[in-house]
Amino acid sequence: MLDIPGFTGRVITPGDEVYDEARRVWNGAVDRHPGVIAQCTGAADVLAALRCAREAGLLVAVRGGGHNVAGTAVCDDGLVIDLSPMRALHVDPGRRTARVEGGALWGDVDQVTQGFGLATPGGIVSHTGVAGLTLGGGIGWLMRKHGLTADNLTAADVVTADGQLRRASDEDDPDLLWALRGGGGNYGVVTSFTFRLHPVGPQVLAGPVLWPMEDTADVLRHYRDVVAGSAPPELTTIVNLRKAPPLPAIPAELHKRPVCAVQACWAGDLDAGERALRALRSYGRPLLDLVAPRPYTAWQSMFNSAVPHGWHYYWKSTNLARLEDAAIDVLAEHSLRVASPRSYTLLFHLGGAIADIGEDDTAYAHRRAAHNLNINGVWQPGEPIGDQERAWTRDFFTAIEPHRSGAYVNFLGEEGADRVRQAYGERTYTRLRQLKARYDPENVFRFNQNIPPAA
Ligand SMILES: Cc1cc2nc3c(=O)[nH]c(=O)nc-3n(C[C@H](O)[C@H](O)[C@H](O)COP(=O)(O)OP(=O)(O)OC[C@H]3O[C@@H](n4cnc5c(N)ncnc54)[C@H](O)[C@@H]3O)c2cc1C
């Protein structure tokens, strides 16, 4: 067993009983074998683990919730700084802030903050990690009203590559805070995040409306013209094109039926939400309308079981500046070609408060994009359809090429440096490289969607 001087957490190495469990990430297609997994209990452990890795010349990976599709929470051979035991959080209801440890999941945050009638914008699946999602930007059901998760990040405690514990905030280190608001895991290990909270719920008006997938082109034109284009910021929608999953809320006769679902969440006055959603819900002949007042925490976990840990996932994603007719036709055509009942395509509805912030104000760029498209090939371990689902995903992505405009770093797989650059655009990327040279000149934190230091 490796000795990490000063380390108080658990050190796991190959051969340990829990090694296989500890190296596993959400995406079951990722199968890496780190030399050491250092499960940290606090910032002092992170400092000790980093020091040990640097002295031994080991590659470093950093694990928050372990959800990244590229599996960058674990590396081969090197040392994983694993924050999964660090999930505590503290809410200050008077100041409306929450301080959240670097290994927390969104379910942890939602449960505790809702105890005070508060929330900060998170992701749409509550078993996703707070850390990676926040550091890449963070899109979810509250973003159009309250901004990205990163827009609500007011401070962070960060262990930087030089072995210092720094405070990133507007007062203490605004450049570091700027970089953490979208620049990913490139600038250090965040041991705690401080978020701004907002009154939310406890009930939101939320649910999916399902139409037959054959109607996708019509539904999406109506959705664009009557719903998405003019929606108040309280309303966020996500289109989900897939075979209906066997969730308890969906009647058995619809399971596996190809559908065009528009998932909606209204976070505001419920009567106003009923009025705002009427035009969506009354269109055509929906197969099912599950829009209803429900607790925000229930909505946040409603789709958890559709994307469980351990299945194999292959994603391709892009932003769309606008939802043009020709792009809608691609969506309608390619979603119908899906074979696996687990694969799906999500079209996120951006804008609102995201676009109220300047392109240069945070490292998250592309604030004017209207949508993000995420095409997800999914299959179970051992199912011989991986090549087929990957090919479907790639063909779909190629077909949407003429409409692509930038990318979202948190949805990238192992796609190379150009795609990371696309996620930021030239100006932001250049500044991120300069800040990387300041905070991590030797690129210690390189096992990620990497931003190399400026020369
Ligand atoms: C089912 C599912 C649903 C999702 N839904 C959304 C969504 O609604 N909105 C959205 O924006 N994204 C969403 N995502 C994408 C998500 O933002 C990324 O996968 C993100 O990387 C997850 O963060 P994590 O901490 O779980 O990841 P991990 O795999 O643990 O980490 C990913 C990377 O983040 C960095 N990192 C992690 N922890 C730290 C830390 N404490 N300090 C510094 N760097 C760190 C490291 O570079 C690491 O390689 C979803 C992903 C999945 C799988």
Coordinates of C-alpha atoms and ligand atoms in Angstrom, one line a residue:
M1 CA 0.0 0.0 0.0
L2 CA 1.3 3.4 -1.0
D3 CA 2.0 5.8 1.9
I4 CA 0.9 9.4 1.2
P5 CA 2.5 11.5 4.0
G6 CA -0.2 13.5 5.9
F7 CA -3.1 11.8 4.1
T8 CA -6.0 10.9 6.4
G9 CA -8.4 9.5 3.8
R10 CA -8.5 6.0 2.2
V11 CA -5.8 5.0 -0.3
I12 CA -6.9 2.4 -2.8
T13 CA -4.5 0.5 -5.0
P14 CA -4.9 -2.4 -7.5
G15 CA -5.8 -5.6 -5.7
D16 CA -7.7 -3.9 -3.0
E17 CA -11.2 -5.3 -2.5
V18 CA -12.9 -2.1 -3.4
Y19 CA -10.5 -1.1 -6.3
D20 CA -12.9 -2.0 -9.1
E21 CA -15.7 -0.2 -7.5
A22 CA -13.6 2.9 -6.8
R23 CA -12.2 3.1 -10.4
R24 CA -15.7 2.8 -12.0
V25 CA -17.4 5.9 -13.4
W26 CA -20.9 6.6 -14.7
N27 CA -20.0 5.7 -18.3
G28 CA -19.6 1.9 -18.2
A29 CA -17.6 2.1 -21.5
V30 CA -14.7 3.7 -19.6
D31 CA -12.4 1.0 -18.1
R32 CA -9.3 2.7 -16.8
H33 CA -6.9 1.3 -14.2
P34 CA -5.3 4.0 -12.0
G35 CA -2.2 3.2 -9.9
V36 CA -3.6 5.0 -6.8
I37 CA -7.0 6.3 -5.8
A38 CA -6.7 8.8 -3.0
Q39 CA -10.2 9.3 -1.5
C40 CA -9.9 12.7 0.2
T41 CA -11.7 13.8 3.3
G42 CA -10.8 17.5 3.1
A43 CA -8.5 20.1 1.5
A44 CA -5.5 18.9 3.5
D45 CA -5.9 15.5 1.9
V46 CA -6.1 17.1 -1.5
L47 CA -2.8 19.0 -0.8
A48 CA -1.1 15.8 0.4
A49 CA -2.3 13.7 -2.6
L50 CA -1.2 16.4 -5.1
R51 CA 2.2 16.7 -3.4
C52 CA 2.7 13.0 -3.5
A53 CA 1.7 12.7 -7.2
R54 CA 4.0 15.6 -8.2
E55 CA 7.0 14.2 -6.3
A56 CA 6.5 10.8 -7.8
G57 CA 5.9 12.2 -11.3
L58 CA 2.4 10.6 -11.6
L59 CA -0.3 11.7 -13.9
V60 CA -3.2 13.3 -11.9
A61 CA -6.9 12.8 -12.5
V62 CA -9.6 14.6 -10.4
R63 CA -12.9 13.0 -9.6
G64 CA -16.0 14.9 -8.4
G65 CA -19.2 13.0 -9.2
G66 CA -17.6 10.7 -11.8
H67 CA -20.2 11.5 -14.5
N68 CA -18.2 12.9 -17.3
V69 CA -18.9 10.9 -20.4
A70 CA -15.2 11.0 -21.4
G71 CA -14.4 9.4 -18.1
T72 CA -11.7 11.9 -17.2
A73 CA -12.3 11.3 -13.5
V74 CA -10.0 8.3 -13.8
C75 CA -6.7 7.8 -15.6
D76 CA -4.6 4.8 -16.3
D77 CA -1.6 4.3 -14.1
G78 CA -1.6 7.7 -12.4
L79 CA -3.1 9.0 -9.2
V80 CA -6.8 9.9 -8.8
I81 CA -7.6 12.7 -6.4
D82 CA -11.1 11.4 -5.5
L83 CA -13.4 13.9 -3.8
S84 CA -16.3 11.5 -3.6
P85 CA -16.2 11.4 0.3
M86 CA -16.5 15.2 0.4
R87 CA -20.2 15.8 0.0
A88 CA -21.0 18.1 3.0
L89 CA -22.8 21.4 2.5
H90 CA -23.8 24.4 4.6
V91 CA -26.6 26.8 3.8
D92 CA -26.7 30.3 5.0
P93 CA -30.4 31.2 4.5
G94 CA -30.0 34.8 5.5
R95 CA -27.3 35.5 2.9
R96 CA -28.9 33.0 0.5
T97 CA -25.7 31.2 -0.1
A98 CA -24.6 27.5 0.0
R99 CA -21.0 26.3 0.6
V100 CA -20.7 22.9 -1.1
E101 CA -17.8 20.4 -0.9
G102 CA -16.1 19.4 -4.1
G103 CA -17.5 15.8 -4.3
A104 CA -21.2 16.6 -3.7
L105 CA -23.9 15.5 -6.1
W106 CA -26.8 17.7 -7.3
G107 CA -29.2 15.6 -5.2
D108 CA -27.3 16.6 -2.1
V109 CA -27.6 20.3 -2.9
D110 CA -31.2 20.2 -4.0
Q111 CA -32.4 18.3 -0.9
V112 CA -30.7 20.6 1.6
T113 CA -31.3 24.0 -0.2
Q114 CA -35.0 23.1 -0.7
G115 CA -35.3 22.7 3.0
F116 CA -35.0 26.5 3.1
G117 CA -37.2 27.0 0.0
L118 CA -34.0 27.9 -2.0
A119 CA -32.1 26.4 -4.9
T120 CA -29.2 27.2 -7.2
P121 CA -29.4 26.2 -10.9
G122 CA -28.0 22.6 -11.2
G123 CA -28.2 19.8 -13.8
I124 CA -31.2 17.8 -14.8
V125 CA -30.1 14.5 -13.3
S126 CA -29.5 14.5 -9.6
H127 CA -26.8 11.9 -9.5
T128 CA -24.5 14.2 -11.5
G129 CA -21.5 15.8 -9.7
V130 CA -21.6 19.5 -8.7
A131 CA -17.9 20.0 -9.4
G132 CA -17.5 19.1 -13.1
L133 CA -20.9 20.5 -14.0
T134 CA -20.2 23.9 -12.4
L135 CA -16.7 24.2 -13.8
G136 CA -17.9 23.6 -17.4
G137 CA -20.8 26.0 -17.1
G138 CA -23.9 24.1 -15.9
I139 CA -27.2 24.1 -17.8
G140 CA -30.4 23.0 -16.3
W141 CA -34.0 23.8 -15.5
L142 CA -33.4 27.1 -13.7
M143 CA -30.8 28.6 -16.1
R144 CA -33.1 30.8 -18.1
K145 CA -34.3 32.5 -15.0
H146 CA -31.2 32.5 -12.7
G147 CA -28.3 31.8 -15.1
L148 CA -25.9 29.0 -15.5
T149 CA -24.6 27.2 -12.4
A150 CA -21.2 28.9 -13.0
D151 CA -23.0 32.3 -13.0
N152 CA -24.1 31.6 -9.5
L153 CA -20.7 30.6 -8.3
T154 CA -19.4 33.5 -6.1
A155 CA -16.3 31.9 -4.6
A156 CA -14.3 28.7 -4.5
D157 CA -11.5 27.1 -2.5
V158 CA -9.0 25.7 -4.9
V159 CA -5.8 23.7 -4.5
T160 CA -3.6 24.9 -7.4
A161 CA -0.8 23.1 -9.1
D162 CA 1.8 24.8 -6.9
G163 CA 0.4 23.2 -3.8
Q164 CA -1.4 26.3 -2.5
L165 CA -5.0 26.5 -1.2
R166 CA -6.4 29.7 -2.7
R167 CA -9.7 31.5 -2.5
A168 CA -11.1 32.5 -5.9
S169 CA -13.6 35.3 -5.6
D170 CA -14.2 38.8 -6.9
E171 CA -12.3 40.2 -3.9
D172 CA -9.5 37.6 -3.6
D173 CA -8.7 36.3 -7.0
P174 CA -11.1 37.4 -9.8
D175 CA -9.0 36.0 -12.6
L176 CA -9.1 32.5 -11.0
L177 CA -12.9 32.8 -10.5
W178 CA -13.3 33.9 -14.1
A179 CA -11.5 30.8 -15.3
L180 CA -13.5 28.5 -13.0
R181 CA -16.7 29.7 -14.5
G182 CA -16.5 27.5 -17.5
G183 CA -12.8 26.6 -17.9
G184 CA -13.3 23.1 -16.4
G185 CA -10.8 21.3 -14.2
N186 CA -7.8 23.0 -15.7
Y187 CA -7.0 25.4 -12.9
G188 CA -6.8 23.2 -9.8
V189 CA -8.8 21.0 -7.5
V190 CA -11.9 22.8 -6.1
T191 CA -12.5 21.7 -2.5
S192 CA -15.5 23.9 -2.0
F193 CA -17.9 26.0 -4.0
T194 CA -20.0 28.9 -2.8
F195 CA -23.2 29.4 -4.7
R196 CA -25.9 32.1 -4.7
L197 CA -29.3 30.7 -3.9
H198 CA -32.8 31.8 -5.1
P199 CA -36.3 31.2 -3.8
V200 CA -37.6 28.2 -5.9
G201 CA -40.7 26.1 -5.5
P202 CA -41.1 24.0 -3.5
Q203 CA -43.6 23.2 -6.4
V204 CA -42.7 23.8 -10.0
L205 CA -45.0 23.2 -12.9
A206 CA -43.2 20.6 -14.8
G207 CA -43.4 17.5 -16.9
P208 CA -43.1 16.1 -20.4
V209 CA -45.7 16.3 -23.2
L210 CA -45.3 13.4 -25.7
W211 CA -46.2 13.3 -29.4
P212 CA -45.6 10.5 -31.9
M213 CA -42.1 10.8 -33.3
E214 CA -43.6 10.9 -36.8
D215 CA -44.9 14.4 -35.9
T216 CA -41.5 15.7 -34.8
A217 CA -41.1 18.2 -37.7
D218 CA -44.5 19.8 -37.1
V219 CA -44.1 19.8 -33.3
L220 CA -40.7 21.4 -33.4
R221 CA -41.8 24.2 -35.8
H222 CA -44.6 25.0 -33.4
Y223 CA -42.3 24.7 -30.4
R224 CA -39.8 27.1 -32.0
D225 CA -42.4 29.6 -33.2
V226 CA -44.8 29.6 -30.3
V227 CA -42.9 28.3 -27.3
A228 CA -39.1 28.6 -27.3
G229 CA -38.8 31.8 -29.3
S230 CA -40.8 33.9 -26.9
A231 CA -40.7 32.0 -23.6
P232 CA -40.5 34.0 -20.4
P233 CA -37.3 33.2 -18.4
E234 CA -39.4 31.2 -15.9
L235 CA -39.9 28.6 -18.6
T236 CA -37.1 26.2 -19.7
T237 CA -37.8 23.3 -22.1
I238 CA -35.8 20.4 -23.3
V239 CA -36.9 18.3 -26.4
N240 CA -36.2 14.6 -26.0
L241 CA -36.4 12.4 -29.1
R242 CA -36.3 8.7 -28.2
K243 CA -38.3 5.6 -27.6
A244 CA -40.4 6.2 -24.5
P245 CA -38.5 4.7 -21.5
P246 CA -40.2 2.4 -19.0
L247 CA -40.5 5.0 -16.3
P248 CA -43.3 4.5 -13.8
A249 CA -45.0 7.7 -14.9
I250 CA -45.3 6.5 -18.5
P251 CA -48.1 3.9 -19.3
A252 CA -46.8 0.5 -20.3
E253 CA -48.5 0.7 -23.8
L254 CA -46.2 3.6 -24.7
H255 CA -43.0 2.0 -23.6
K256 CA -40.5 1.8 -26.5
R257 CA -42.9 3.9 -28.7
P258 CA -40.7 6.5 -30.6
V259 CA -41.8 9.9 -29.3
C260 CA -41.0 13.5 -29.6
A261 CA -41.2 14.7 -26.0
V262 CA -41.0 18.4 -24.9
Q263 CA -40.1 18.5 -21.2
A264 CA -41.0 21.8 -19.6
C265 CA -40.3 23.3 -16.3
W266 CA -41.9 26.5 -15.1
A267 CA -40.2 27.9 -12.0
G268 CA -42.5 30.7 -10.9
D269 CA -46.2 31.5 -10.2
L270 CA -48.1 28.3 -11.0
D271 CA -51.1 30.0 -12.6
A272 CA -48.9 32.1 -14.8
G273 CA -47.2 28.8 -15.8
E274 CA -50.5 27.2 -16.7
R275 CA -51.2 30.1 -19.1
A276 CA -47.6 30.1 -20.6
L277 CA -47.7 26.3 -21.3
R278 CA -51.2 26.2 -22.9
A279 CA -49.9 26.8 -26.4
L280 CA -47.5 23.9 -26.1
R281 CA -49.8 21.4 -24.5
S282 CA -52.8 22.1 -26.8
Y283 CA -50.8 21.5 -30.0
G284 CA -51.8 18.6 -32.2
R285 CA -52.7 15.3 -30.5
P286 CA -50.3 14.6 -27.7
L287 CA -50.0 10.9 -26.7
L288 CA -49.4 11.9 -23.1
D289 CA -49.3 15.1 -21.1
L290 CA -47.6 14.8 -17.7
V291 CA -47.2 18.5 -17.0
A292 CA -48.3 19.0 -13.3
P293 CA -47.3 20.9 -10.2
R294 CA -44.6 18.7 -8.5
P295 CA -41.9 19.3 -6.0
Y296 CA -38.7 20.7 -7.5
T297 CA -36.7 17.9 -5.9
A298 CA -38.9 15.3 -7.5
W299 CA -38.6 16.9 -10.9
Q300 CA -34.8 17.0 -10.5
S301 CA -34.6 13.3 -10.1
M302 CA -37.5 12.2 -12.4
F303 CA -35.2 11.1 -15.2
N304 CA -32.4 9.5 -13.1
S305 CA -33.3 6.0 -13.9
A306 CA -33.2 6.6 -17.6
V307 CA -29.5 7.2 -17.5
P308 CA -28.1 4.8 -14.8
H309 CA -24.5 4.2 -13.9
G310 CA -22.8 1.4 -15.8
W311 CA -24.5 1.5 -19.2
H312 CA -22.3 2.4 -22.2
Y313 CA -22.7 6.0 -23.5
Y314 CA -21.3 7.7 -26.6
W315 CA -22.2 11.4 -27.1
K316 CA -21.8 14.0 -29.8
S317 CA -23.0 17.5 -29.1
T318 CA -23.1 20.9 -30.6
N319 CA -24.7 24.3 -30.0
L320 CA -27.2 25.6 -32.6
A321 CA -27.3 29.4 -33.1
R322 CA -30.9 29.1 -34.2
L323 CA -33.4 26.3 -34.8
E324 CA -33.7 26.5 -38.6
D325 CA -36.2 24.5 -40.7
A326 CA -33.4 22.5 -42.2
A327 CA -32.0 21.6 -38.8
I328 CA -35.5 20.5 -37.7
D329 CA -35.7 18.2 -40.7
V330 CA -32.4 16.6 -39.7
L331 CA -33.6 16.1 -36.2
A332 CA -36.9 14.5 -37.4
E333 CA -35.2 12.2 -39.9
H334 CA -32.3 11.0 -37.8
S335 CA -34.1 10.5 -34.5
L336 CA -36.5 8.2 -36.4
R337 CA -33.5 6.0 -37.4
V338 CA -32.6 5.2 -33.8
A339 CA -32.5 1.5 -33.0
S340 CA -31.7 1.2 -29.3
P341 CA -34.5 1.9 -26.8
R342 CA -31.9 3.6 -24.6
S343 CA -30.4 6.1 -27.1
Y344 CA -31.8 9.6 -27.1
T345 CA -31.3 13.1 -28.4
L346 CA -31.7 16.2 -26.2
L347 CA -32.3 19.7 -27.5
F348 CA -31.7 22.2 -24.7
H349 CA -33.4 25.5 -24.7
L350 CA -30.8 28.2 -23.8
G351 CA -31.2 32.0 -23.8
G352 CA -32.9 34.0 -21.0
A353 CA -30.6 34.9 -18.2
I354 CA -27.6 33.1 -19.9
A355 CA -27.7 35.6 -22.7
D356 CA -28.0 38.6 -20.3
I357 CA -24.4 38.1 -19.4
G358 CA -21.5 39.3 -21.6
E359 CA -19.6 36.8 -23.7
D360 CA -16.3 37.9 -22.1
D361 CA -17.6 38.0 -18.5
T362 CA -17.0 34.3 -17.8
A363 CA -15.0 31.5 -19.3
Y364 CA -18.3 29.9 -20.5
A365 CA -18.6 31.3 -24.1
H366 CA -21.4 31.1 -26.7
R367 CA -24.0 32.8 -24.6
R368 CA -26.0 33.8 -27.6
A369 CA -26.6 30.2 -28.8
A370 CA -30.4 29.4 -28.8
H371 CA -30.0 25.6 -28.3
N372 CA -27.6 22.8 -27.4
L373 CA -28.0 19.5 -29.1
N374 CA -26.8 16.3 -27.5
I375 CA -27.0 13.1 -29.4
N376 CA -26.5 10.1 -27.1
G377 CA -25.9 6.5 -28.3
V378 CA -26.6 4.2 -25.4
W379 CA -26.4 0.4 -24.9
Q380 CA -26.0 -2.1 -22.1
P381 CA -22.7 -3.8 -21.2
G382 CA -22.4 -6.9 -23.4
E383 CA -25.1 -5.8 -25.9
P384 CA -23.5 -6.2 -29.4
I385 CA -24.9 -2.9 -30.6
G386 CA -22.1 -0.5 -29.7
D387 CA -20.8 0.0 -33.2
Q388 CA -24.4 0.5 -34.5
E389 CA -25.2 3.1 -31.9
R390 CA -21.9 4.9 -32.3
A391 CA -22.5 5.0 -36.1
W392 CA -26.1 6.4 -35.6
T393 CA -24.7 9.1 -33.3
R394 CA -21.9 10.0 -35.8
D395 CA -24.2 10.0 -38.8
F396 CA -26.7 12.3 -37.0
F397 CA -23.8 14.6 -36.0
T398 CA -22.5 14.8 -39.5
A399 CA -26.0 15.6 -40.9
I400 CA -26.3 18.5 -38.4
E401 CA -22.9 19.9 -39.4
P402 CA -24.2 22.8 -41.5
H403 CA -26.1 24.1 -38.5
R404 CA -23.4 23.7 -35.9
S405 CA -22.1 26.7 -33.9
G406 CA -19.7 26.2 -31.0
A407 CA -19.9 23.4 -28.4
Y408 CA -20.5 22.9 -24.7
V409 CA -17.4 21.6 -23.0
N410 CA -19.2 19.3 -20.5
F411 CA -20.8 17.3 -23.3
L412 CA -17.6 16.6 -25.1
G413 CA -16.2 13.0 -25.3
E414 CA -12.6 12.3 -26.2
E415 CA -12.7 14.5 -29.3
G416 CA -9.3 16.3 -29.3
A417 CA -8.0 19.8 -29.0
D418 CA -10.0 21.5 -31.8
R419 CA -13.3 20.6 -30.1
V420 CA -12.2 22.1 -26.8
R421 CA -11.2 25.2 -28.7
Q422 CA -14.6 25.3 -30.3
A423 CA -16.2 25.2 -26.9
Y424 CA -14.6 28.5 -26.0
G425 CA -14.1 30.4 -29.2
E426 CA -10.8 32.2 -30.0
R427 CA -10.9 35.1 -27.5
T428 CA -11.9 33.1 -24.5
Y429 CA -9.6 30.3 -25.4
T430 CA -6.6 32.7 -25.6
R431 CA -7.4 34.2 -22.2
L432 CA -7.8 30.7 -20.7
R433 CA -4.4 29.6 -22.1
Q434 CA -2.8 32.7 -20.5
L435 CA -4.4 32.0 -17.1
K436 CA -3.4 28.3 -17.4
A437 CA 0.2 29.5 -17.8
R438 CA -0.2 31.5 -14.6
Y439 CA -1.9 28.9 -12.4
D440 CA -0.7 25.6 -13.9
P441 CA 2.4 26.3 -16.2
E442 CA 3.4 22.6 -16.2
N443 CA -0.1 21.4 -17.1
V444 CA -0.3 19.2 -14.1
F445 CA -4.1 19.2 -14.5
R446 CA -4.1 17.9 -18.1
F447 CA -6.2 14.8 -17.9
N448 CA -9.4 16.7 -18.8
Q449 CA -10.8 18.8 -21.7
N450 CA -7.4 20.3 -21.7
I451 CA -6.4 23.9 -22.2
P452 CA -2.7 24.0 -22.7
P453 CA -0.7 26.8 -21.1
A454 CA 0.2 29.7 -23.4
A455 CA 3.8 29.4 -24.5
Ligands
LIG1 C1 -26.6 11.7 -16.8 C2 -25.9 13.0 -17.0 C3 -26.7 14.1 -16.9 C4 -26.0 15.4 -17.1 N1 -26.8 16.5 -17.1 C5 -26.2 17.7 -17.3 C6 -27.0 18.9 -17.2 O1 -28.2 18.8 -16.9 N2 -26.3 20.0 -17.3 C7 -25.0 20.1 -17.6 O2 -24.5 21.2 -17.7 N3 -24.3 19.0 -17.7 C8 -24.8 17.8 -17.5 N4 -24.1 16.7 -17.6 C9 -22.7 16.8 -18.0 C10 -21.9 17.1 -16.8 O3 -21.8 18.5 -16.6 C11 -20.4 16.6 -16.9 O4 -20.5 15.2 -17.1 C12 -19.6 16.9 -15.7 O5 -18.2 16.7 -16.0 C13 -20.0 16.1 -14.5 O6 -19.3 16.5 -13.3 P1 -18.8 15.4 -12.3 O7 -18.2 16.1 -11.2 O8 -19.8 14.4 -12.0 O9 -17.7 14.7 -13.3 P2 -16.3 14.0 -13.1 O10 -16.3 12.9 -14.1 O11 -16.0 13.6 -11.7 O12 -15.3 15.1 -13.4 C14 -15.1 15.6 -14.7 C15 -13.9 16.5 -14.8 O13 -14.2 17.6 -14.0 C16 -13.1 18.0 -13.3 N5 -13.4 18.0 -11.8 C17 -14.2 17.2 -11.2 N6 -14.2 17.5 -9.9 C18 -13.4 18.5 -9.7 C19 -13.0 19.3 -8.6 N7 -13.5 19.1 -7.4 N8 -12.1 20.3 -8.8 C20 -11.6 20.5 -10.0 N9 -11.9 19.8 -11.1 C21 -12.8 18.8 -11.0 C22 -12.0 17.1 -13.7 O14 -11.2 17.7 -14.7 C23 -12.7 15.9 -14.2 O15 -12.0 15.2 -15.2 C24 -24.7 15.4 -17.4 C25 -23.9 14.3 -17.4 C26 -24.5 13.1 -17.2 C27 -23.7 11.8 -17.3

